[in-house]
């Protein structure tokens, strides 16, 4: 009766127009009613609350992110997703922020799908991967009243080629020559072969000590030699940039584990065998061959972590600062 008496004024608050492409979800005293519309909908002031739901097809993009493929390549990959709401009630009742939830679901599905494939498979089977992502995303989002109609995978760039296609590093600095010296002499040792000495071959020999491997039990571990080669690159500028202490648990080719440390917290920094004096900020565990690949710039910390070759205990952001240490080797 009150509504009828005050109709000229209350009509602005009680009558709502719902377009064909929308539905109105009405809560009366907190209880949800069946979706209203299209057309004119009568609401009871101070009793009903409502929320509009758009049924038209919409789209969002998964921002490009760095991913590591099965063969160790690092890619910048994104996706475009088109979706629509098929059940207005579920879209309101089951999830608070539908767009954010759908975007995170799409990003997780894309990451899991690409980690299981090589770079060649990703480039050759983009349509097949997109169809698989469509099914996997819909398995999750249909319970929210949302259905994905189309997924388009977009490979923005290849940031790092696969590990099996990386050419051997050149001897472009004395420090890299020192690293290769610890590996047993030259690029051929890294490739698993040996080149016969020629007229242009230079053999590095320490006259004060016998050559590595000259006697039984005198061979220095590759990991120890690699980390010792970091010493000339340490500086106060590097300490200021990184400011962290690292402990390296290196799995040697014999199956044993050796521990080394890199302290970039004071002075010009220190590197050596054993555990650091204080508590390390990050503990890194990796195989000796992967450490060699990092030092020779065949492998980047992010790619090693994403492919499972680098295990990190501690702050991941601090562990990724090892990239600055590797840049200092140039």
PDB file of C-alpha atoms in Angstrom:
ATOM      1  CA  UNK A   1       0.000   0.000   0.000  1.00  0.00           C
ATOM      2  CA  UNK A   2       2.815   2.378   0.896  1.00  0.00           C
ATOM      3  CA  UNK A   3       4.406   1.618  -2.462  1.00  0.00           C
ATOM      4  CA  UNK A   4       1.191   2.543  -4.285  1.00  0.00           C
ATOM      5  CA  UNK A   5       0.693   5.748  -2.345  1.00  0.00           C
ATOM      6  CA  UNK A   6       4.212   6.967  -2.980  1.00  0.00           C
ATOM      7  CA  UNK A   7       4.371   5.489  -6.478  1.00  0.00           C
ATOM      8  CA  UNK A   8       5.639   8.529  -8.410  1.00  0.00           C
ATOM      9  CA  UNK A   9       8.694   8.638  -6.158  1.00  0.00           C
ATOM     10  CA  UNK A  10       9.109   4.990  -5.171  1.00  0.00           C
ATOM     11  CA  UNK A  11       8.851   3.893  -8.805  1.00  0.00           C
ATOM     12  CA  UNK A  12      12.387   5.135  -9.431  1.00  0.00           C
ATOM     13  CA  UNK A  13      13.647   2.775  -6.740  1.00  0.00           C
ATOM     14  CA  UNK A  14      11.300  -0.208  -7.153  1.00  0.00           C
ATOM     15  CA  UNK A  15      11.197  -0.662 -10.921  1.00  0.00           C
ATOM     16  CA  UNK A  16      14.305  -1.791 -12.802  1.00  0.00           C
ATOM     17  CA  UNK A  17      14.738  -2.460 -16.529  1.00  0.00           C
ATOM     18  CA  UNK A  18      16.792  -5.545 -17.392  1.00  0.00           C
ATOM     19  CA  UNK A  19      18.152  -5.782 -20.981  1.00  0.00           C
ATOM     20  CA  UNK A  20      17.971  -8.997 -22.979  1.00  0.00           C
ATOM     21  CA  UNK A  21      21.703  -9.689 -22.501  1.00  0.00           C
ATOM     22  CA  UNK A  22      21.507  -9.403 -18.693  1.00  0.00           C
ATOM     23  CA  UNK A  23      19.909 -11.198 -15.795  1.00  0.00           C
ATOM     24  CA  UNK A  24      19.208  -9.782 -12.372  1.00  0.00           C
ATOM     25  CA  UNK A  25      19.934 -11.851  -9.276  1.00  0.00           C
ATOM     26  CA  UNK A  26      17.635 -10.694  -6.467  1.00  0.00           C
ATOM     27  CA  UNK A  27      18.187 -11.391  -2.763  1.00  0.00           C
ATOM     28  CA  UNK A  28      15.023 -10.977  -0.712  1.00  0.00           C
ATOM     29  CA  UNK A  29      15.786 -10.817   3.001  1.00  0.00           C
ATOM     30  CA  UNK A  30      19.063 -12.563   2.203  1.00  0.00           C
ATOM     31  CA  UNK A  31      17.505 -15.437   0.242  1.00  0.00           C
ATOM     32  CA  UNK A  32      18.307 -15.778  -3.430  1.00  0.00           C
ATOM     33  CA  UNK A  33      15.440 -15.863  -5.923  1.00  0.00           C
ATOM     34  CA  UNK A  34      15.302 -17.144  -9.483  1.00  0.00           C
ATOM     35  CA  UNK A  35      17.069 -14.883 -12.034  1.00  0.00           C
ATOM     36  CA  UNK A  36      14.880 -11.979 -13.135  1.00  0.00           C
ATOM     37  CA  UNK A  37      14.632 -10.515 -16.638  1.00  0.00           C
ATOM     38  CA  UNK A  38      14.696  -9.540 -19.325  1.00  0.00           C
ATOM     39  CA  UNK A  39      12.126  -6.752 -19.034  1.00  0.00           C
ATOM     40  CA  UNK A  40      10.800  -4.835 -16.051  1.00  0.00           C
ATOM     41  CA  UNK A  41      11.532  -6.127 -12.556  1.00  0.00           C
ATOM     42  CA  UNK A  42       9.750  -4.968  -9.401  1.00  0.00           C
ATOM     43  CA  UNK A  43      11.903  -4.681  -6.275  1.00  0.00           C
ATOM     44  CA  UNK A  44      10.769  -4.104  -2.714  1.00  0.00           C
ATOM     45  CA  UNK A  45      12.649  -1.118  -1.269  1.00  0.00           C
ATOM     46  CA  UNK A  46      14.768  -1.865   1.823  1.00  0.00           C
ATOM     47  CA  UNK A  47      13.952  -5.582   1.471  1.00  0.00           C
ATOM     48  CA  UNK A  48      15.456  -6.618  -1.852  1.00  0.00           C
ATOM     49  CA  UNK A  49      19.053  -6.293  -2.994  1.00  0.00           C
ATOM     50  CA  UNK A  50      20.191  -7.198  -6.469  1.00  0.00           C
ATOM     51  CA  UNK A  51      23.181  -7.830  -8.713  1.00  0.00           C
ATOM     52  CA  UNK A  52      23.282  -7.655 -12.498  1.00  0.00           C
ATOM     53  CA  UNK A  53      25.003 -10.435 -14.480  1.00  0.00           C
ATOM     54  CA  UNK A  54      26.120  -9.863 -18.086  1.00  0.00           C
ATOM     55  CA  UNK A  55      25.570 -12.934 -20.310  1.00  0.00           C
ATOM     56  CA  UNK A  56      27.537 -11.635 -23.313  1.00  0.00           C
ATOM     57  CA  UNK A  57      30.833 -13.181 -24.387  1.00  0.00           C
ATOM     58  CA  UNK A  58      33.795 -11.455 -22.814  1.00  0.00           C
ATOM     59  CA  UNK A  59      37.545 -11.875 -23.039  1.00  0.00           C
ATOM     60  CA  UNK A  60      40.655 -11.493 -20.940  1.00  0.00           C
ATOM     61  CA  UNK A  61      44.322 -12.084 -21.557  1.00  0.00           C
ATOM     62  CA  UNK A  62      46.826 -14.042 -19.521  1.00  0.00           C
ATOM     63  CA  UNK A  63      49.823 -11.672 -19.289  1.00  0.00           C
ATOM     64  CA  UNK A  64      53.057 -13.042 -20.828  1.00  0.00           C
ATOM     65  CA  UNK A  65      55.098 -14.886 -18.239  1.00  0.00           C
ATOM     66  CA  UNK A  66      58.401 -16.752 -18.263  1.00  0.00           C
ATOM     67  CA  UNK A  67      58.085 -20.538 -18.450  1.00  0.00           C
ATOM     68  CA  UNK A  68      60.616 -23.337 -18.857  1.00  0.00           C
ATOM     69  CA  UNK A  69      59.805 -26.121 -21.305  1.00  0.00           C
ATOM     70  CA  UNK A  70      60.662 -29.799 -20.917  1.00  0.00           C
ATOM     71  CA  UNK A  71      63.958 -29.396 -22.818  1.00  0.00           C
ATOM     72  CA  UNK A  72      65.121 -26.417 -20.733  1.00  0.00           C
ATOM     73  CA  UNK A  73      64.092 -23.590 -23.070  1.00  0.00           C
ATOM     74  CA  UNK A  74      62.772 -20.425 -21.408  1.00  0.00           C
ATOM     75  CA  UNK A  75      59.772 -18.850 -23.140  1.00  0.00           C
ATOM     76  CA  UNK A  76      57.640 -15.777 -22.727  1.00  0.00           C
ATOM     77  CA  UNK A  77      54.117 -17.120 -23.210  1.00  0.00           C
ATOM     78  CA  UNK A  78      50.640 -15.615 -22.837  1.00  0.00           C
ATOM     79  CA  UNK A  79      47.095 -16.489 -23.885  1.00  0.00           C
ATOM     80  CA  UNK A  80      43.822 -14.890 -24.946  1.00  0.00           C
ATOM     81  CA  UNK A  81      40.657 -16.391 -23.442  1.00  0.00           C
ATOM     82  CA  UNK A  82      37.021 -15.819 -24.430  1.00  0.00           C
ATOM     83  CA  UNK A  83      34.276 -16.836 -22.005  1.00  0.00           C
ATOM     84  CA  UNK A  84      30.614 -16.351 -21.156  1.00  0.00           C
ATOM     85  CA  UNK A  85      28.367 -16.958 -18.151  1.00  0.00           C
ATOM     86  CA  UNK A  86      25.859 -19.773 -18.634  1.00  0.00           C
ATOM     87  CA  UNK A  87      24.458 -19.886 -15.069  1.00  0.00           C
ATOM     88  CA  UNK A  88      23.970 -16.462 -13.427  1.00  0.00           C
ATOM     89  CA  UNK A  89      23.175 -17.939 -10.018  1.00  0.00           C
ATOM     90  CA  UNK A  90      26.381 -20.006  -9.838  1.00  0.00           C
ATOM     91  CA  UNK A  91      28.481 -17.080 -11.037  1.00  0.00           C
ATOM     92  CA  UNK A  92      27.251 -14.992  -8.103  1.00  0.00           C
ATOM     93  CA  UNK A  93      27.107 -17.671  -5.399  1.00  0.00           C
ATOM     94  CA  UNK A  94      30.296 -19.702  -5.943  1.00  0.00           C
ATOM     95  CA  UNK A  95      33.107 -17.205  -6.521  1.00  0.00           C
ATOM     96  CA  UNK A  96      33.620 -13.596  -5.450  1.00  0.00           C
ATOM     97  CA  UNK A  97      35.890 -12.268  -8.221  1.00  0.00           C
ATOM     98  CA  UNK A  98      35.044 -14.262 -11.328  1.00  0.00           C
ATOM     99  CA  UNK A  99      37.512 -12.570 -13.683  1.00  0.00           C
ATOM    100  CA  UNK A 100      40.508 -12.972 -11.388  1.00  0.00           C
ATOM    101  CA  UNK A 101      39.662 -16.597 -10.595  1.00  0.00           C
ATOM    102  CA  UNK A 102      39.286 -17.460 -14.288  1.00  0.00           C
ATOM    103  CA  UNK A 103      42.559 -15.720 -15.182  1.00  0.00           C
ATOM    104  CA  UNK A 104      44.502 -17.565 -12.467  1.00  0.00           C
ATOM    105  CA  UNK A 105      42.973 -20.881 -13.529  1.00  0.00           C
ATOM    106  CA  UNK A 106      43.980 -20.272 -17.149  1.00  0.00           C
ATOM    107  CA  UNK A 107      47.519 -19.294 -16.165  1.00  0.00           C
ATOM    108  CA  UNK A 108      47.992 -22.398 -13.998  1.00  0.00           C
ATOM    109  CA  UNK A 109      46.651 -24.684 -16.727  1.00  0.00           C
ATOM    110  CA  UNK A 110      48.954 -23.072 -19.304  1.00  0.00           C
ATOM    111  CA  UNK A 111      51.988 -23.474 -17.047  1.00  0.00           C
ATOM    112  CA  UNK A 112      51.310 -27.149 -16.366  1.00  0.00           C
ATOM    113  CA  UNK A 113      50.701 -27.905 -20.053  1.00  0.00           C
ATOM    114  CA  UNK A 114      53.903 -26.257 -21.307  1.00  0.00           C
ATOM    115  CA  UNK A 115      56.180 -27.752 -18.642  1.00  0.00           C
ATOM    116  CA  UNK A 116      55.425 -31.206 -20.093  1.00  0.00           C
ATOM    117  CA  UNK A 117      56.392 -30.265 -23.680  1.00  0.00           C
ATOM    118  CA  UNK A 118      59.546 -29.340 -25.547  1.00  0.00           C
ATOM    119  CA  UNK A 119      59.996 -26.068 -27.402  1.00  0.00           C
ATOM    120  CA  UNK A 120      59.509 -27.761 -30.769  1.00  0.00           C
ATOM    121  CA  UNK A 121      56.232 -29.357 -29.659  1.00  0.00           C
ATOM    122  CA  UNK A 122      54.952 -26.028 -28.340  1.00  0.00           C
ATOM    123  CA  UNK A 123      55.676 -24.249 -31.613  1.00  0.00           C
ATOM    124  CA  UNK A 124      54.285 -27.033 -33.810  1.00  0.00           C
ATOM    125  CA  UNK A 125      51.187 -27.927 -31.759  1.00  0.00           C
ATOM    126  CA  UNK A 126      49.835 -24.567 -30.594  1.00  0.00           C
ATOM    127  CA  UNK A 127      46.298 -25.381 -31.764  1.00  0.00           C
ATOM    128  CA  UNK A 128      46.303 -28.771 -30.055  1.00  0.00           C
ATOM    129  CA  UNK A 129      47.615 -27.247 -26.822  1.00  0.00           C
ATOM    130  CA  UNK A 130      44.960 -24.524 -27.001  1.00  0.00           C
ATOM    131  CA  UNK A 131      42.221 -27.146 -27.321  1.00  0.00           C
ATOM    132  CA  UNK A 132      43.606 -29.046 -24.352  1.00  0.00           C
ATOM    133  CA  UNK A 133      43.711 -25.830 -22.288  1.00  0.00           C
ATOM    134  CA  UNK A 134      40.078 -25.178 -23.245  1.00  0.00           C
ATOM    135  CA  UNK A 135      39.003 -28.536 -21.810  1.00  0.00           C
ATOM    136  CA  UNK A 136      41.123 -28.245 -18.658  1.00  0.00           C
ATOM    137  CA  UNK A 137      39.922 -24.724 -17.865  1.00  0.00           C
ATOM    138  CA  UNK A 138      36.279 -25.667 -18.437  1.00  0.00           C
ATOM    139  CA  UNK A 139      36.624 -28.602 -16.028  1.00  0.00           C
ATOM    140  CA  UNK A 140      37.194 -26.022 -13.282  1.00  0.00           C
ATOM    141  CA  UNK A 141      35.123 -23.030 -14.357  1.00  0.00           C
ATOM    142  CA  UNK A 142      31.843 -24.775 -15.258  1.00  0.00           C
ATOM    143  CA  UNK A 143      31.225 -25.219 -11.539  1.00  0.00           C
ATOM    144  CA  UNK A 144      31.304 -21.418 -11.301  1.00  0.00           C
ATOM    145  CA  UNK A 145      28.652 -20.944 -13.998  1.00  0.00           C
ATOM    146  CA  UNK A 146      31.318 -19.863 -16.505  1.00  0.00           C
ATOM    147  CA  UNK A 147      32.150 -21.548 -19.814  1.00  0.00           C
ATOM    148  CA  UNK A 148      35.268 -20.853 -21.877  1.00  0.00           C
ATOM    149  CA  UNK A 149      34.572 -20.739 -25.615  1.00  0.00           C
ATOM    150  CA  UNK A 150      38.059 -20.150 -27.028  1.00  0.00           C
ATOM    151  CA  UNK A 151      41.705 -20.177 -25.934  1.00  0.00           C
ATOM    152  CA  UNK A 152      44.513 -18.876 -28.135  1.00  0.00           C
ATOM    153  CA  UNK A 153      48.094 -19.532 -27.015  1.00  0.00           C
ATOM    154  CA  UNK A 154      50.625 -16.788 -27.857  1.00  0.00           C
ATOM    155  CA  UNK A 155      54.392 -17.439 -27.724  1.00  0.00           C
ATOM    156  CA  UNK A 156      55.839 -13.941 -27.372  1.00  0.00           C
ATOM    157  CA  UNK A 157      59.556 -14.795 -27.466  1.00  0.00           C
ATOM    158  CA  UNK A 158      62.115 -17.541 -26.847  1.00  0.00           C
ATOM    159  CA  UNK A 159      64.329 -16.113 -24.104  1.00  0.00           C
ATOM    160  CA  UNK A 160      66.672 -19.100 -23.922  1.00  0.00           C
ATOM    161  CA  UNK A 161      67.085 -21.903 -26.466  1.00  0.00           C
ATOM    162  CA  UNK A 162      66.839 -25.579 -25.464  1.00  0.00           C
ATOM    163  CA  UNK A 163      69.832 -26.964 -23.613  1.00  0.00           C
ATOM    164  CA  UNK A 164      70.625 -29.548 -26.287  1.00  0.00           C
ATOM    165  CA  UNK A 165      70.856 -26.870 -28.997  1.00  0.00           C
ATOM    166  CA  UNK A 166      73.099 -24.378 -27.242  1.00  0.00           C
ATOM    167  CA  UNK A 167      76.447 -24.018 -28.939  1.00  0.00           C
ATOM    168  CA  UNK A 168      79.560 -24.260 -26.832  1.00  0.00           C
ATOM    169  CA  UNK A 169      80.666 -20.987 -25.207  1.00  0.00           C
ATOM    170  CA  UNK A 170      83.594 -19.169 -26.677  1.00  0.00           C
ATOM    171  CA  UNK A 171      86.726 -18.196 -24.782  1.00  0.00           C
ATOM    172  CA  UNK A 172      85.777 -14.518 -24.709  1.00  0.00           C
ATOM    173  CA  UNK A 173      87.474 -13.647 -21.406  1.00  0.00           C
ATOM    174  CA  UNK A 174      90.445 -14.806 -19.311  1.00  0.00           C
ATOM    175  CA  UNK A 175      88.036 -15.798 -16.524  1.00  0.00           C
ATOM    176  CA  UNK A 176      86.152 -18.191 -18.817  1.00  0.00           C
ATOM    177  CA  UNK A 177      89.486 -19.680 -19.856  1.00  0.00           C
ATOM    178  CA  UNK A 178      90.238 -20.205 -16.164  1.00  0.00           C
ATOM    179  CA  UNK A 179      86.877 -21.933 -15.700  1.00  0.00           C
ATOM    180  CA  UNK A 180      87.518 -24.210 -18.637  1.00  0.00           C
ATOM    181  CA  UNK A 181      90.948 -24.969 -17.238  1.00  0.00           C
ATOM    182  CA  UNK A 182      89.309 -26.334 -14.090  1.00  0.00           C
ATOM    183  CA  UNK A 183      87.073 -28.467 -16.281  1.00  0.00           C
ATOM    184  CA  UNK A 184      90.072 -30.368 -17.547  1.00  0.00           C
ATOM    185  CA  UNK A 185      91.299 -28.286 -20.463  1.00  0.00           C
ATOM    186  CA  UNK A 186      89.238 -26.715 -23.200  1.00  0.00           C
ATOM    187  CA  UNK A 187      85.871 -26.905 -24.833  1.00  0.00           C
ATOM    188  CA  UNK A 188      86.283 -30.495 -25.935  1.00  0.00           C
ATOM    189  CA  UNK A 189      86.157 -31.699 -22.366  1.00  0.00           C
ATOM    190  CA  UNK A 190      82.767 -30.051 -21.930  1.00  0.00           C
ATOM    191  CA  UNK A 191      81.400 -31.763 -25.014  1.00  0.00           C
ATOM    192  CA  UNK A 192      82.561 -35.149 -23.787  1.00  0.00           C
ATOM    193  CA  UNK A 193      85.322 -35.552 -26.377  1.00  0.00           C
ATOM    194  CA  UNK A 194      89.008 -34.762 -26.700  1.00  0.00           C
ATOM    195  CA  UNK A 195      90.794 -32.940 -29.492  1.00  0.00           C
ATOM    196  CA  UNK A 196      94.380 -33.830 -30.328  1.00  0.00           C
ATOM    197  CA  UNK A 197      96.868 -31.033 -29.604  1.00  0.00           C
ATOM    198  CA  UNK A 198      97.580 -28.957 -32.674  1.00  0.00           C
ATOM    199  CA  UNK A 199      99.951 -26.149 -33.491  1.00  0.00           C
ATOM    200  CA  UNK A 200      97.404 -23.556 -32.271  1.00  0.00           C
ATOM    201  CA  UNK A 201      96.606 -25.356 -29.011  1.00  0.00           C
ATOM    202  CA  UNK A 202      97.784 -23.701 -25.802  1.00  0.00           C
ATOM    203  CA  UNK A 203      98.084 -25.893 -22.732  1.00  0.00           C
ATOM    204  CA  UNK A 204      97.792 -24.110 -19.383  1.00  0.00           C
ATOM    205  CA  UNK A 205     100.298 -25.574 -16.919  1.00  0.00           C
ATOM    206  CA  UNK A 206     100.982 -24.481 -13.363  1.00  0.00           C
ATOM    207  CA  UNK A 207     104.711 -24.766 -12.889  1.00  0.00           C
ATOM    208  CA  UNK A 208     104.500 -24.444  -9.110  1.00  0.00           C
ATOM    209  CA  UNK A 209     102.202 -27.459  -8.757  1.00  0.00           C
ATOM    210  CA  UNK A 210     101.822 -30.656 -10.776  1.00  0.00           C
ATOM    211  CA  UNK A 211      99.023 -30.611 -13.357  1.00  0.00           C
ATOM    212  CA  UNK A 212      95.565 -31.592 -12.188  1.00  0.00           C
ATOM    213  CA  UNK A 213      95.142 -35.321 -12.468  1.00  0.00           C
ATOM    214  CA  UNK A 214      98.909 -35.956 -12.632  1.00  0.00           C
ATOM    215  CA  UNK A 215      98.895 -38.244  -9.639  1.00  0.00           C
ATOM    216  CA  UNK A 216      96.446 -40.518  -7.864  1.00  0.00           C
ATOM    217  CA  UNK A 217      93.964 -38.649  -5.648  1.00  0.00           C
ATOM    218  CA  UNK A 218      95.221 -35.223  -6.796  1.00  0.00           C
ATOM    219  CA  UNK A 219      92.341 -34.353  -9.116  1.00  0.00           C
ATOM    220  CA  UNK A 220      90.408 -31.301  -7.936  1.00  0.00           C
ATOM    221  CA  UNK A 221      86.585 -31.530  -8.038  1.00  0.00           C
ATOM    222  CA  UNK A 222      85.093 -29.558 -10.890  1.00  0.00           C
ATOM    223  CA  UNK A 223      82.663 -27.773  -8.536  1.00  0.00           C
ATOM    224  CA  UNK A 224      85.483 -26.572  -6.292  1.00  0.00           C
ATOM    225  CA  UNK A 225      87.412 -25.219  -9.253  1.00  0.00           C
ATOM    226  CA  UNK A 226      84.366 -23.447 -10.664  1.00  0.00           C
ATOM    227  CA  UNK A 227      83.516 -21.701  -7.410  1.00  0.00           C
ATOM    228  CA  UNK A 228      87.166 -20.790  -6.825  1.00  0.00           C
ATOM    229  CA  UNK A 229      87.112 -19.116 -10.235  1.00  0.00           C
ATOM    230  CA  UNK A 230      84.517 -16.688  -8.863  1.00  0.00           C
ATOM    231  CA  UNK A 231      87.060 -15.063  -6.545  1.00  0.00           C
ATOM    232  CA  UNK A 232      88.490 -12.580  -9.115  1.00  0.00           C
ATOM    233  CA  UNK A 233      84.965 -11.352  -9.907  1.00  0.00           C
ATOM    234  CA  UNK A 234      84.004 -10.484  -6.335  1.00  0.00           C
ATOM    235  CA  UNK A 235      83.812  -6.791  -5.570  1.00  0.00           C
ATOM    236  CA  UNK A 236      82.164  -4.297  -3.251  1.00  0.00           C
ATOM    237  CA  UNK A 237      79.808  -3.308  -6.072  1.00  0.00           C
ATOM    238  CA  UNK A 238      78.631  -6.927  -6.399  1.00  0.00           C
ATOM    239  CA  UNK A 239      78.176  -7.158  -2.628  1.00  0.00           C
ATOM    240  CA  UNK A 240      76.101  -3.968  -2.698  1.00  0.00           C
ATOM    241  CA  UNK A 241      73.968  -5.328  -5.548  1.00  0.00           C
ATOM    242  CA  UNK A 242      73.336  -8.838  -4.162  1.00  0.00           C
ATOM    243  CA  UNK A 243      73.803  -8.544  -0.396  1.00  0.00           C
ATOM    244  CA  UNK A 244      73.115 -12.198   0.403  1.00  0.00           C
ATOM    245  CA  UNK A 245      74.886 -15.350   1.566  1.00  0.00           C
ATOM    246  CA  UNK A 246      74.508 -18.589  -0.408  1.00  0.00           C
ATOM    247  CA  UNK A 247      75.231 -22.200   0.483  1.00  0.00           C
ATOM    248  CA  UNK A 248      75.735 -24.608  -2.418  1.00  0.00           C
ATOM    249  CA  UNK A 249      75.062 -28.314  -1.895  1.00  0.00           C
ATOM    250  CA  UNK A 250      76.598 -29.805  -5.033  1.00  0.00           C
ATOM    251  CA  UNK A 251      75.957 -33.430  -6.008  1.00  0.00           C
ATOM    252  CA  UNK A 252      79.210 -34.680  -7.520  1.00  0.00           C
ATOM    253  CA  UNK A 253      79.447 -37.165 -10.371  1.00  0.00           C
ATOM    254  CA  UNK A 254      80.469 -39.844  -7.860  1.00  0.00           C
ATOM    255  CA  UNK A 255      77.154 -39.438  -6.045  1.00  0.00           C
ATOM    256  CA  UNK A 256      78.590 -37.708  -2.993  1.00  0.00           C
ATOM    257  CA  UNK A 257      77.637 -34.218  -1.873  1.00  0.00           C
ATOM    258  CA  UNK A 258      80.024 -31.325  -1.322  1.00  0.00           C
ATOM    259  CA  UNK A 259      79.174 -28.033   0.357  1.00  0.00           C
ATOM    260  CA  UNK A 260      80.456 -24.616  -0.680  1.00  0.00           C
ATOM    261  CA  UNK A 261      79.518 -21.055   0.201  1.00  0.00           C
ATOM    262  CA  UNK A 262      79.380 -17.651  -1.458  1.00  0.00           C
ATOM    263  CA  UNK A 263      79.170 -14.787   1.045  1.00  0.00           C
ATOM    264  CA  UNK A 264      78.226 -11.458  -0.563  1.00  0.00           C
ATOM    265  CA  UNK A 265      77.222  -9.592   2.595  1.00  0.00           C
ATOM    266  CA  UNK A 266      80.406  -7.784   3.679  1.00  0.00           C
ATOM    267  CA  UNK A 267      83.587  -6.413   2.172  1.00  0.00           C
ATOM    268  CA  UNK A 268      84.334  -7.694  -1.303  1.00  0.00           C
ATOM    269  CA  UNK A 269      82.706 -11.067  -0.621  1.00  0.00           C
ATOM    270  CA  UNK A 270      84.130 -14.516   0.001  1.00  0.00           C
ATOM    271  CA  UNK A 271      83.853 -17.939  -1.587  1.00  0.00           C
ATOM    272  CA  UNK A 272      85.101 -21.247  -0.267  1.00  0.00           C
ATOM    273  CA  UNK A 273      84.451 -24.829   0.803  1.00  0.00           C
ATOM    274  CA  UNK A 274      82.178 -25.823   3.651  1.00  0.00           C
ATOM    275  CA  UNK A 275      79.290 -23.965   5.240  1.00  0.00           C
ATOM    276  CA  UNK A 276      79.301 -20.179   5.776  1.00  0.00           C
ATOM    277  CA  UNK A 277      80.055 -18.682   9.181  1.00  0.00           C
ATOM    278  CA  UNK A 278      76.483 -17.475   9.671  1.00  0.00           C
ATOM    279  CA  UNK A 279      73.078 -18.714   8.575  1.00  0.00           C
ATOM    280  CA  UNK A 280      72.804 -18.568   4.760  1.00  0.00           C
ATOM    281  CA  UNK A 281      69.987 -16.598   3.178  1.00  0.00           C
ATOM    282  CA  UNK A 282      69.499 -19.295   0.540  1.00  0.00           C
ATOM    283  CA  UNK A 283      70.530 -22.939   0.259  1.00  0.00           C
ATOM    284  CA  UNK A 284      70.934 -24.090  -3.335  1.00  0.00           C
ATOM    285  CA  UNK A 285      71.137 -27.751  -4.331  1.00  0.00           C
ATOM    286  CA  UNK A 286      72.171 -28.860  -7.803  1.00  0.00           C
ATOM    287  CA  UNK A 287      74.270 -31.352  -9.718  1.00  0.00           C
ATOM    288  CA  UNK A 288      77.883 -30.651 -10.583  1.00  0.00           C
ATOM    289  CA  UNK A 289      77.111 -30.685 -14.316  1.00  0.00           C
ATOM    290  CA  UNK A 290      74.361 -28.076 -13.836  1.00  0.00           C
ATOM    291  CA  UNK A 291      76.727 -25.868 -11.836  1.00  0.00           C
ATOM    292  CA  UNK A 292      79.187 -26.068 -14.716  1.00  0.00           C
ATOM    293  CA  UNK A 293      76.419 -25.108 -17.166  1.00  0.00           C
ATOM    294  CA  UNK A 294      75.512 -22.087 -15.011  1.00  0.00           C
ATOM    295  CA  UNK A 295      79.084 -20.860 -14.764  1.00  0.00           C
ATOM    296  CA  UNK A 296      79.623 -21.214 -18.504  1.00  0.00           C
ATOM    297  CA  UNK A 297      76.356 -19.358 -19.239  1.00  0.00           C
ATOM    298  CA  UNK A 298      74.738 -22.385 -20.864  1.00  0.00           C
ATOM    299  CA  UNK A 299      71.987 -22.314 -18.222  1.00  0.00           C
ATOM    300  CA  UNK A 300      70.270 -19.481 -16.421  1.00  0.00           C
ATOM    301  CA  UNK A 301      69.097 -19.638 -12.781  1.00  0.00           C
ATOM    302  CA  UNK A 302      65.439 -19.135 -13.714  1.00  0.00           C
ATOM    303  CA  UNK A 303      65.510 -21.845 -16.366  1.00  0.00           C
ATOM    304  CA  UNK A 304      67.305 -24.233 -14.000  1.00  0.00           C
ATOM    305  CA  UNK A 305      64.721 -23.632 -11.268  1.00  0.00           C
ATOM    306  CA  UNK A 306      61.697 -23.982 -13.554  1.00  0.00           C
ATOM    307  CA  UNK A 307      63.038 -27.252 -14.991  1.00  0.00           C
ATOM    308  CA  UNK A 308      63.771 -28.717 -11.543  1.00  0.00           C
ATOM    309  CA  UNK A 309      67.547 -28.778 -11.980  1.00  0.00           C
ATOM    310  CA  UNK A 310      68.020 -26.123  -9.297  1.00  0.00           C
ATOM    311  CA  UNK A 311      66.418 -26.642  -5.876  1.00  0.00           C
ATOM    312  CA  UNK A 312      66.081 -23.614  -3.604  1.00  0.00           C
ATOM    313  CA  UNK A 313      65.522 -23.455   0.130  1.00  0.00           C
ATOM    314  CA  UNK A 314      64.803 -19.878   1.141  1.00  0.00           C
ATOM    315  CA  UNK A 315      63.737 -16.731  -0.677  1.00  0.00           C
ATOM    316  CA  UNK A 316      63.404 -17.444  -4.408  1.00  0.00           C
ATOM    317  CA  UNK A 317      63.904 -13.765  -5.295  1.00  0.00           C
ATOM    318  CA  UNK A 318      67.252 -13.794  -3.485  1.00  0.00           C
ATOM    319  CA  UNK A 319      68.245 -17.006  -5.272  1.00  0.00           C
ATOM    320  CA  UNK A 320      67.533 -15.387  -8.649  1.00  0.00           C
ATOM    321  CA  UNK A 321      70.100 -12.681  -7.781  1.00  0.00           C
ATOM    322  CA  UNK A 322      72.692 -15.275  -8.765  1.00  0.00           C
ATOM    323  CA  UNK A 323      72.083 -13.928 -12.277  1.00  0.00           C
ATOM    324  CA  UNK A 324      74.036 -10.812 -11.223  1.00  0.00           C
ATOM    325  CA  UNK A 325      76.919 -13.017 -10.061  1.00  0.00           C
ATOM    326  CA  UNK A 326      76.975 -14.834 -13.393  1.00  0.00           C
ATOM    327  CA  UNK A 327      76.962 -11.533 -15.284  1.00  0.00           C
ATOM    328  CA  UNK A 328      80.047 -10.517 -13.345  1.00  0.00           C
ATOM    329  CA  UNK A 329      81.908 -13.446 -14.919  1.00  0.00           C
ATOM    330  CA  UNK A 330      81.937 -11.702 -18.320  1.00  0.00           C
TER     331      UNK A 330
END
